[in-house]
Amino acid sequence: MSRKYFIAGNWKMNKTAAEAVALIESIKEQIGSQEKVEVAVCPTFTSLDAASKALKGSTMKLGAQNMYFEKSGAFTGEISADMLKQFDCSYVILGHSERREYFKECNCLINKKVKAVLENGMKPILCVGEKLEERESGKTLDVVSEQTIKGLEGISGADAEKIVIAYEPVWAIGTGKTATPAMAQEVHAAIRKILADAFGSETAEKIQILYGGSMKPENADALLAEKDIDGGLIGGAALKADSFAALVKSAESAK
Ligand code: PEP
């Protein structure tokens, strides 16, 4: 497979700067350097500076958990691309279900953010996923398709290659419930088909599609063995060096 595995930690609203550095040091010690797997950690904004320094000399990359699409100005509480670039951020998580749910982010806003991240030379990790009631009423593929298509509206094929998609069924996030490998693969394959329709199959084959939703060392091997699952966006299990390192090792030995 030409796609590299990618394991990214979404630390959410956890860890002070000092705690972030301690976690990074411990992960570095446990995973060493990586060849087959890309690894990134996405701390809170206030830890990015310290995290960036702690990551120097390591193959691990830095990501942010959100970004506003405007360059600067009267947007109280927001963070711009230039502010993230100060810390060598490579990735920005966008459209996470918690942002869609608690902060009412819509596909249209997320699309503006995706474009701004790309224009600034960083890579968006675009999160898509259905809620429990949507899955139970057979709407999973409709929801995921709409979020993917609208999130990527107006993106060129060349830029599409830089995007990472994270399929995160909302009912599996932080709940301990995981999609079965077959359930996840079905949606990942559907996403790849949407990407092929939009950008051509050659481009679609290059785009990493991560699974997120209670991924942990005990279920990672089976998920990563699926053809279209290229890694994981990890919440809870990314907050402990042991479990995060075990996930990186699973991806190293996958397929
Ligand atoms: C997430 O929120 O991106 C996530 C996947 O969380 P968890 O692994 O805790 O389910």
mmCIF file of N, CA, C and O in Angstrom, residues 161-226:
data_model
loop_
_atom_site.group_PDB
_atom_site.id
_atom_site.type_symbol
_atom_site.label_atom_id
_atom_site.label_comp_id
_atom_site.label_asym_id
_atom_site.label_seq_id
_atom_site.Cartn_x
_atom_site.Cartn_y
_atom_site.Cartn_z
ATOM 1 N N GLU A 161 -4.802 15.725 -1.906
ATOM 2 C CA GLU A 161 -3.784 14.741 -1.476
ATOM 3 C C GLU A 161 -3.199 15.073 -0.111
ATOM 4 O O GLU A 161 -2.608 14.230 0.543
ATOM 5 N N LYS A 162 -3.351 16.340 0.288
ATOM 6 C CA LYS A 162 -2.755 16.752 1.574
ATOM 7 C C LYS A 162 -3.740 16.602 2.724
ATOM 8 O O LYS A 162 -3.408 16.869 3.871
ATOM 9 N N ILE A 163 -4.956 16.215 2.383
ATOM 10 C CA ILE A 163 -5.990 16.142 3.422
ATOM 11 C C ILE A 163 -5.991 14.760 4.069
ATOM 12 O O ILE A 163 -5.719 13.745 3.417
ATOM 13 N N VAL A 164 -6.289 14.735 5.353
ATOM 14 C CA VAL A 164 -6.509 13.470 6.060
ATOM 15 C C VAL A 164 -7.976 13.486 6.482
ATOM 16 O O VAL A 164 -8.484 14.507 6.944
ATOM 17 N N ILE A 165 -8.657 12.365 6.278
ATOM 18 C CA ILE A 165 -10.046 12.262 6.749
ATOM 19 C C ILE A 165 -10.045 11.370 7.994
ATOM 20 O O ILE A 165 -9.324 10.371 8.038
ATOM 21 N N ALA A 166 -10.807 11.753 8.992
ATOM 22 C CA ALA A 166 -10.968 10.864 10.156
ATOM 23 C C ALA A 166 -12.443 10.482 10.244
ATOM 24 O O ALA A 166 -13.295 11.367 10.435
ATOM 25 N N TYR A 167 -12.712 9.197 10.081
ATOM 26 C CA TYR A 167 -14.090 8.722 10.280
ATOM 27 C C TYR A 167 -14.263 8.416 11.759
ATOM 28 O O TYR A 167 -13.612 7.521 12.304
ATOM 29 N N GLU A 168 -15.129 9.198 12.405
ATOM 30 C CA GLU A 168 -15.333 9.042 13.838
ATOM 31 C C GLU A 168 -16.824 8.925 14.136
ATOM 32 O O GLU A 168 -17.516 9.957 14.258
ATOM 33 N N PRO A 169 -17.329 7.692 14.228
ATOM 34 C CA PRO A 169 -18.737 7.561 14.599
ATOM 35 C C PRO A 169 -18.946 8.196 15.978
ATOM 36 O O PRO A 169 -18.245 7.854 16.934
ATOM 37 N N VAL A 170 -19.878 9.129 16.065
ATOM 38 C CA VAL A 170 -20.021 9.926 17.297
ATOM 39 C C VAL A 170 -20.331 9.024 18.495
ATOM 40 O O VAL A 170 -19.834 9.249 19.606
ATOM 41 N N TRP A 171 -21.094 7.960 18.268
ATOM 42 C CA TRP A 171 -21.485 7.055 19.353
ATOM 43 C C TRP A 171 -20.301 6.250 19.889
ATOM 44 O O TRP A 171 -20.407 5.617 20.947
ATOM 45 N N ALA A 172 -19.186 6.285 19.181
ATOM 46 C CA ALA A 172 -18.014 5.511 19.625
ATOM 47 C C ALA A 172 -16.978 6.398 20.319
ATOM 48 O O ALA A 172 -16.030 5.896 20.925
ATOM 49 N N ILE A 173 -17.156 7.720 20.243
ATOM 50 C CA ILE A 173 -16.137 8.621 20.794
ATOM 51 C C ILE A 173 -16.249 8.717 22.309
ATOM 52 O O ILE A 173 -17.288 9.125 22.833
ATOM 53 N N GLY A 174 -15.189 8.301 22.968
ATOM 54 C CA GLY A 174 -15.113 8.420 24.423
ATOM 55 C C GLY A 174 -16.106 7.537 25.165
ATOM 56 O O GLY A 174 -16.306 7.705 26.370
ATOM 57 N N THR A 175 -16.729 6.601 24.470
ATOM 58 C CA THR A 175 -17.769 5.796 25.104
ATOM 59 C C THR A 175 -17.286 4.388 25.437
ATOM 60 O O THR A 175 -17.978 3.644 26.127
ATOM 61 N N GLY A 176 -16.116 4.023 24.892
ATOM 62 C CA GLY A 176 -15.658 2.646 25.073
ATOM 63 C C GLY A 176 -16.257 1.708 24.024
ATOM 64 O O GLY A 176 -15.826 0.574 23.867
ATOM 65 N N LYS A 177 -17.261 2.187 23.288
ATOM 66 C CA LYS A 177 -17.845 1.362 22.206
ATOM 67 C C LYS A 177 -17.052 1.631 20.937
ATOM 68 O O LYS A 177 -16.820 2.785 20.586
ATOM 69 N N THR A 178 -16.650 0.571 20.264
ATOM 70 C CA THR A 178 -15.887 0.766 19.027
ATOM 71 C C THR A 178 -16.693 0.198 17.877
ATOM 72 O O THR A 178 -17.372 -0.821 18.043
ATOM 73 N N ALA A 179 -16.591 0.824 16.715
ATOM 74 C CA ALA A 179 -17.184 0.214 15.529
ATOM 75 C C ALA A 179 -16.424 -1.085 15.274
ATOM 76 O O ALA A 179 -15.214 -1.140 15.506
ATOM 77 N N THR A 180 -17.106 -2.115 14.812
ATOM 78 C CA THR A 180 -16.365 -3.332 14.466
ATOM 79 C C THR A 180 -15.505 -3.003 13.244
ATOM 80 O O THR A 180 -15.826 -2.076 12.489
ATOM 81 N N PRO A 181 -14.436 -3.774 13.038
ATOM 82 C CA PRO A 181 -13.614 -3.508 11.849
ATOM 83 C C PRO A 181 -14.453 -3.507 10.572
ATOM 84 O O PRO A 181 -14.261 -2.653 9.700
ATOM 85 N N ALA A 182 -15.428 -4.409 10.477
ATOM 86 C CA ALA A 182 -16.247 -4.469 9.253
ATOM 87 C C ALA A 182 -17.114 -3.225 9.101
ATOM 88 O O ALA A 182 -17.262 -2.682 7.998
ATOM 89 N N MET A 183 -17.685 -2.771 10.226
ATOM 90 C CA MET A 183 -18.503 -1.539 10.171
ATOM 91 C C MET A 183 -17.657 -0.358 9.736
ATOM 92 O O MET A 183 -18.062 0.460 8.904
ATOM 93 N N ALA A 184 -16.481 -0.242 10.320
ATOM 94 C CA ALA A 184 -15.606 0.889 9.988
ATOM 95 C C ALA A 184 -15.149 0.788 8.534
ATOM 96 O O ALA A 184 -15.204 1.775 7.791
ATOM 97 N N GLN A 185 -14.747 -0.410 8.125
ATOM 98 C CA GLN A 185 -14.262 -0.582 6.740
ATOM 99 C C GLN A 185 -15.339 -0.203 5.728
ATOM 100 O O GLN A 185 -15.049 0.430 4.710
ATOM 101 N N GLU A 186 -16.580 -0.551 6.026
ATOM 102 C CA GLU A 186 -17.666 -0.223 5.090
ATOM 103 C C GLU A 186 -17.728 1.302 4.861
ATOM 104 O O GLU A 186 -17.836 1.776 3.729
ATOM 105 N N VAL A 187 -17.611 2.063 5.955
ATOM 106 C CA VAL A 187 -17.697 3.523 5.825
ATOM 107 C C VAL A 187 -16.412 4.080 5.189
ATOM 108 O O VAL A 187 -16.472 4.974 4.339
ATOM 109 N N HIS A 188 -15.272 3.520 5.580
ATOM 110 C CA HIS A 188 -14.014 3.995 4.980
ATOM 111 C C HIS A 188 -14.023 3.776 3.465
ATOM 112 O O HIS A 188 -13.583 4.646 2.702
ATOM 113 N N ALA A 189 -14.519 2.623 3.039
ATOM 114 C CA ALA A 189 -14.570 2.340 1.591
ATOM 115 C C ALA A 189 -15.515 3.324 0.908
ATOM 116 O O ALA A 189 -15.242 3.810 -0.196
ATOM 117 N N ALA A 190 -16.624 3.648 1.583
ATOM 118 C CA ALA A 190 -17.581 4.602 1.002
ATOM 119 C C ALA A 190 -16.935 5.993 0.899
ATOM 120 O O ALA A 190 -17.120 6.694 -0.100
ATOM 121 N N ILE A 191 -16.173 6.359 1.914
ATOM 122 C CA ILE A 191 -15.487 7.665 1.864
ATOM 123 C C ILE A 191 -14.481 7.670 0.705
ATOM 124 O O ILE A 191 -14.386 8.629 -0.058
ATOM 125 N N ARG A 192 -13.749 6.557 0.562
ATOM 126 C CA ARG A 192 -12.755 6.515 -0.525
ATOM 127 C C ARG A 192 -13.452 6.644 -1.887
ATOM 128 O O ARG A 192 -12.951 7.275 -2.802
ATOM 129 N N LYS A 193 -14.638 6.062 -1.992
ATOM 130 C CA LYS A 193 -15.395 6.154 -3.255
ATOM 131 C C LYS A 193 -15.815 7.615 -3.499
ATOM 132 O O LYS A 193 -15.721 8.117 -4.632
ATOM 133 N N ILE A 194 -16.245 8.298 -2.430
ATOM 134 C CA ILE A 194 -16.627 9.720 -2.570
ATOM 135 C C ILE A 194 -15.415 10.526 -3.032
ATOM 136 O O ILE A 194 -15.503 11.398 -3.900
ATOM 137 N N LEU A 195 -14.255 10.221 -2.449
ATOM 138 C CA LEU A 195 -13.025 10.937 -2.819
ATOM 139 C C LEU A 195 -12.645 10.633 -4.264
ATOM 140 O O LEU A 195 -12.199 11.518 -5.003
ATOM 141 N N ALA A 196 -12.858 9.378 -4.680
ATOM 142 C CA ALA A 196 -12.539 9.001 -6.070
ATOM 143 C C ALA A 196 -13.475 9.726 -7.030
ATOM 144 O O ALA A 196 -13.048 10.217 -8.081
ATOM 145 N N ASP A 197 -14.751 9.820 -6.673
ATOM 146 C CA ASP A 197 -15.699 10.540 -7.543
ATOM 147 C C ASP A 197 -15.329 12.017 -7.646
ATOM 148 O O ASP A 197 -15.479 12.637 -8.691
ATOM 149 N N ALA A 198 -14.840 12.577 -6.549
ATOM 150 C CA ALA A 198 -14.529 14.010 -6.543
ATOM 151 C C ALA A 198 -13.163 14.326 -7.162
ATOM 152 O O ALA A 198 -13.017 15.342 -7.853
ATOM 153 N N PHE A 199 -12.183 13.461 -6.919
ATOM 154 C CA PHE A 199 -10.801 13.824 -7.291
ATOM 155 C C PHE A 199 -10.114 12.796 -8.198
ATOM 156 O O PHE A 199 -8.957 12.981 -8.553
ATOM 157 N N GLY A 200 -10.792 11.703 -8.518
ATOM 158 C CA GLY A 200 -10.174 10.635 -9.311
ATOM 159 C C GLY A 200 -9.591 9.573 -8.392
ATOM 160 O O GLY A 200 -9.189 9.873 -7.266
ATOM 161 N N SER A 201 -9.531 8.337 -8.916
ATOM 162 C CA SER A 201 -9.149 7.240 -8.012
ATOM 163 C C SER A 201 -7.669 7.286 -7.623
ATOM 164 O O SER A 201 -7.301 6.884 -6.522
ATOM 165 N N GLU A 202 -6.837 7.825 -8.499
ATOM 166 C CA GLU A 202 -5.404 7.888 -8.153
ATOM 167 C C GLU A 202 -5.198 8.774 -6.910
ATOM 168 O O GLU A 202 -4.452 8.412 -5.995
ATOM 169 N N THR A 203 -5.882 9.909 -6.895
ATOM 170 C CA THR A 203 -5.787 10.809 -5.737
ATOM 171 C C THR A 203 -6.424 10.161 -4.510
ATOM 172 O O THR A 203 -5.852 10.180 -3.410
ATOM 173 N N ALA A 204 -7.594 9.562 -4.708
ATOM 174 C CA ALA A 204 -8.302 8.944 -3.569
ATOM 175 C C ALA A 204 -7.449 7.876 -2.893
ATOM 176 O O ALA A 204 -7.476 7.726 -1.666
ATOM 177 N N GLU A 205 -6.677 7.154 -3.695
ATOM 178 C CA GLU A 205 -5.826 6.091 -3.137
ATOM 179 C C GLU A 205 -4.705 6.651 -2.262
ATOM 180 O O GLU A 205 -4.122 5.935 -1.459
ATOM 181 N N LYS A 206 -4.399 7.930 -2.449
ATOM 182 C CA LYS A 206 -3.296 8.515 -1.674
ATOM 183 C C LYS A 206 -3.771 9.123 -0.356
ATOM 184 O O LYS A 206 -2.967 9.481 0.494
ATOM 185 N N ILE A 207 -5.080 9.313 -0.208
ATOM 186 C CA ILE A 207 -5.584 10.041 0.970
ATOM 187 C C ILE A 207 -5.723 9.092 2.168
ATOM 188 O O ILE A 207 -6.357 8.032 2.066
ATOM 189 N N GLN A 208 -5.130 9.504 3.283
ATOM 190 C CA GLN A 208 -5.220 8.673 4.491
ATOM 191 C C GLN A 208 -6.598 8.857 5.130
ATOM 192 O O GLN A 208 -7.055 9.989 5.324
ATOM 193 N N ILE A 209 -7.230 7.749 5.451
ATOM 194 C CA ILE A 209 -8.517 7.792 6.159
ATOM 195 C C ILE A 209 -8.319 7.088 7.504
ATOM 196 O O ILE A 209 -8.053 5.882 7.557
ATOM 197 N N LEU A 210 -8.419 7.881 8.571
ATOM 198 C CA LEU A 210 -8.193 7.347 9.920
ATOM 199 C C LEU A 210 -9.522 6.931 10.539
ATOM 200 O O LEU A 210 -10.564 7.513 10.239
ATOM 201 N N TYR A 211 -9.452 5.979 11.446
ATOM 202 C CA TYR A 211 -10.629 5.644 12.260
ATOM 203 C C TYR A 211 -10.452 6.306 13.624
ATOM 204 O O TYR A 211 -9.339 6.334 14.178
ATOM 205 N N GLY A 212 -11.540 6.821 14.182
ATOM 206 C CA GLY A 212 -11.496 7.351 15.547
ATOM 207 C C GLY A 212 -12.762 6.973 16.286
ATOM 208 O O GLY A 212 -13.865 7.021 15.732
ATOM 209 N N GLY A 213 -12.599 6.604 17.544
ATOM 210 C CA GLY A 213 -13.758 6.214 18.356
ATOM 211 C C GLY A 213 -13.359 5.044 19.224
ATOM 212 O O GLY A 213 -13.450 3.888 18.809
ATOM 213 N N SER A 214 -12.849 5.390 20.427
ATOM 214 C CA SER A 214 -12.429 4.365 21.390
ATOM 215 C C SER A 214 -11.438 3.356 20.793
ATOM 216 O O SER A 214 -11.485 2.172 21.104
ATOM 217 N N MET A 215 -10.544 3.852 19.949
ATOM 218 C CA MET A 215 -9.478 2.967 19.460
ATOM 219 C C MET A 215 -8.455 2.829 20.568
ATOM 220 O O MET A 215 -8.080 3.806 21.212
ATOM 221 N N LYS A 216 -8.034 1.597 20.808
ATOM 222 C CA LYS A 216 -7.093 1.338 21.894
ATOM 223 C C LYS A 216 -6.241 0.134 21.529
ATOM 224 O O LYS A 216 -6.554 -0.557 20.547
ATOM 225 N N PRO A 217 -5.192 -0.145 22.302
ATOM 226 C CA PRO A 217 -4.301 -1.242 21.911
ATOM 227 C C PRO A 217 -5.040 -2.569 21.692
ATOM 228 O O PRO A 217 -4.690 -3.332 20.798
ATOM 229 N N GLU A 218 -6.101 -2.810 22.448
ATOM 230 C CA GLU A 218 -6.801 -4.099 22.331
ATOM 231 C C GLU A 218 -7.580 -4.260 21.023
ATOM 232 O O GLU A 218 -7.861 -5.377 20.603
ATOM 233 N N ASN A 219 -7.980 -3.155 20.398
ATOM 234 C CA ASN A 219 -8.767 -3.336 19.166
ATOM 235 C C ASN A 219 -8.056 -2.812 17.918
ATOM 236 O O ASN A 219 -8.579 -2.887 16.815
ATOM 237 N N ALA A 220 -6.854 -2.259 18.104
ATOM 238 C CA ALA A 220 -6.197 -1.580 16.975
ATOM 239 C C ALA A 220 -5.774 -2.540 15.863
ATOM 240 O O ALA A 220 -5.966 -2.238 14.684
ATOM 241 N N ASP A 221 -5.224 -3.707 16.226
ATOM 242 C CA ASP A 221 -4.715 -4.604 15.173
ATOM 243 C C ASP A 221 -5.818 -4.971 14.190
ATOM 244 O O ASP A 221 -5.617 -4.943 12.979
ATOM 245 N N ALA A 222 -6.988 -5.285 14.737
ATOM 246 C CA ALA A 222 -8.090 -5.720 13.860
ATOM 247 C C ALA A 222 -8.578 -4.553 12.983
ATOM 248 O O ALA A 222 -8.866 -4.737 11.791
ATOM 249 N N LEU A 223 -8.642 -3.359 13.553
ATOM 250 C CA LEU A 223 -9.084 -2.204 12.748
ATOM 251 C C LEU A 223 -8.054 -1.888 11.659
ATOM 252 O O LEU A 223 -8.403 -1.673 10.496
ATOM 253 N N LEU A 224 -6.785 -1.893 12.049
ATOM 254 C CA LEU A 224 -5.732 -1.504 11.097
ATOM 255 C C LEU A 224 -5.511 -2.552 10.003
ATOM 256 O O LEU A 224 -4.885 -2.262 8.985
ATOM 257 N N ALA A 225 -6.029 -3.742 10.218
ATOM 258 C CA ALA A 225 -5.888 -4.784 9.189
ATOM 259 C C ALA A 225 -6.839 -4.538 8.023
ATOM 260 O O ALA A 225 -6.701 -5.130 6.951
ATOM 261 N N GLU A 226 -7.820 -3.675 8.211
ATOM 262 C CA GLU A 226 -8.783 -3.408 7.134
ATOM 263 C C GLU A 226 -8.130 -2.556 6.044
ATOM 264 O O GLU A 226 -7.356 -1.651 6.329
#
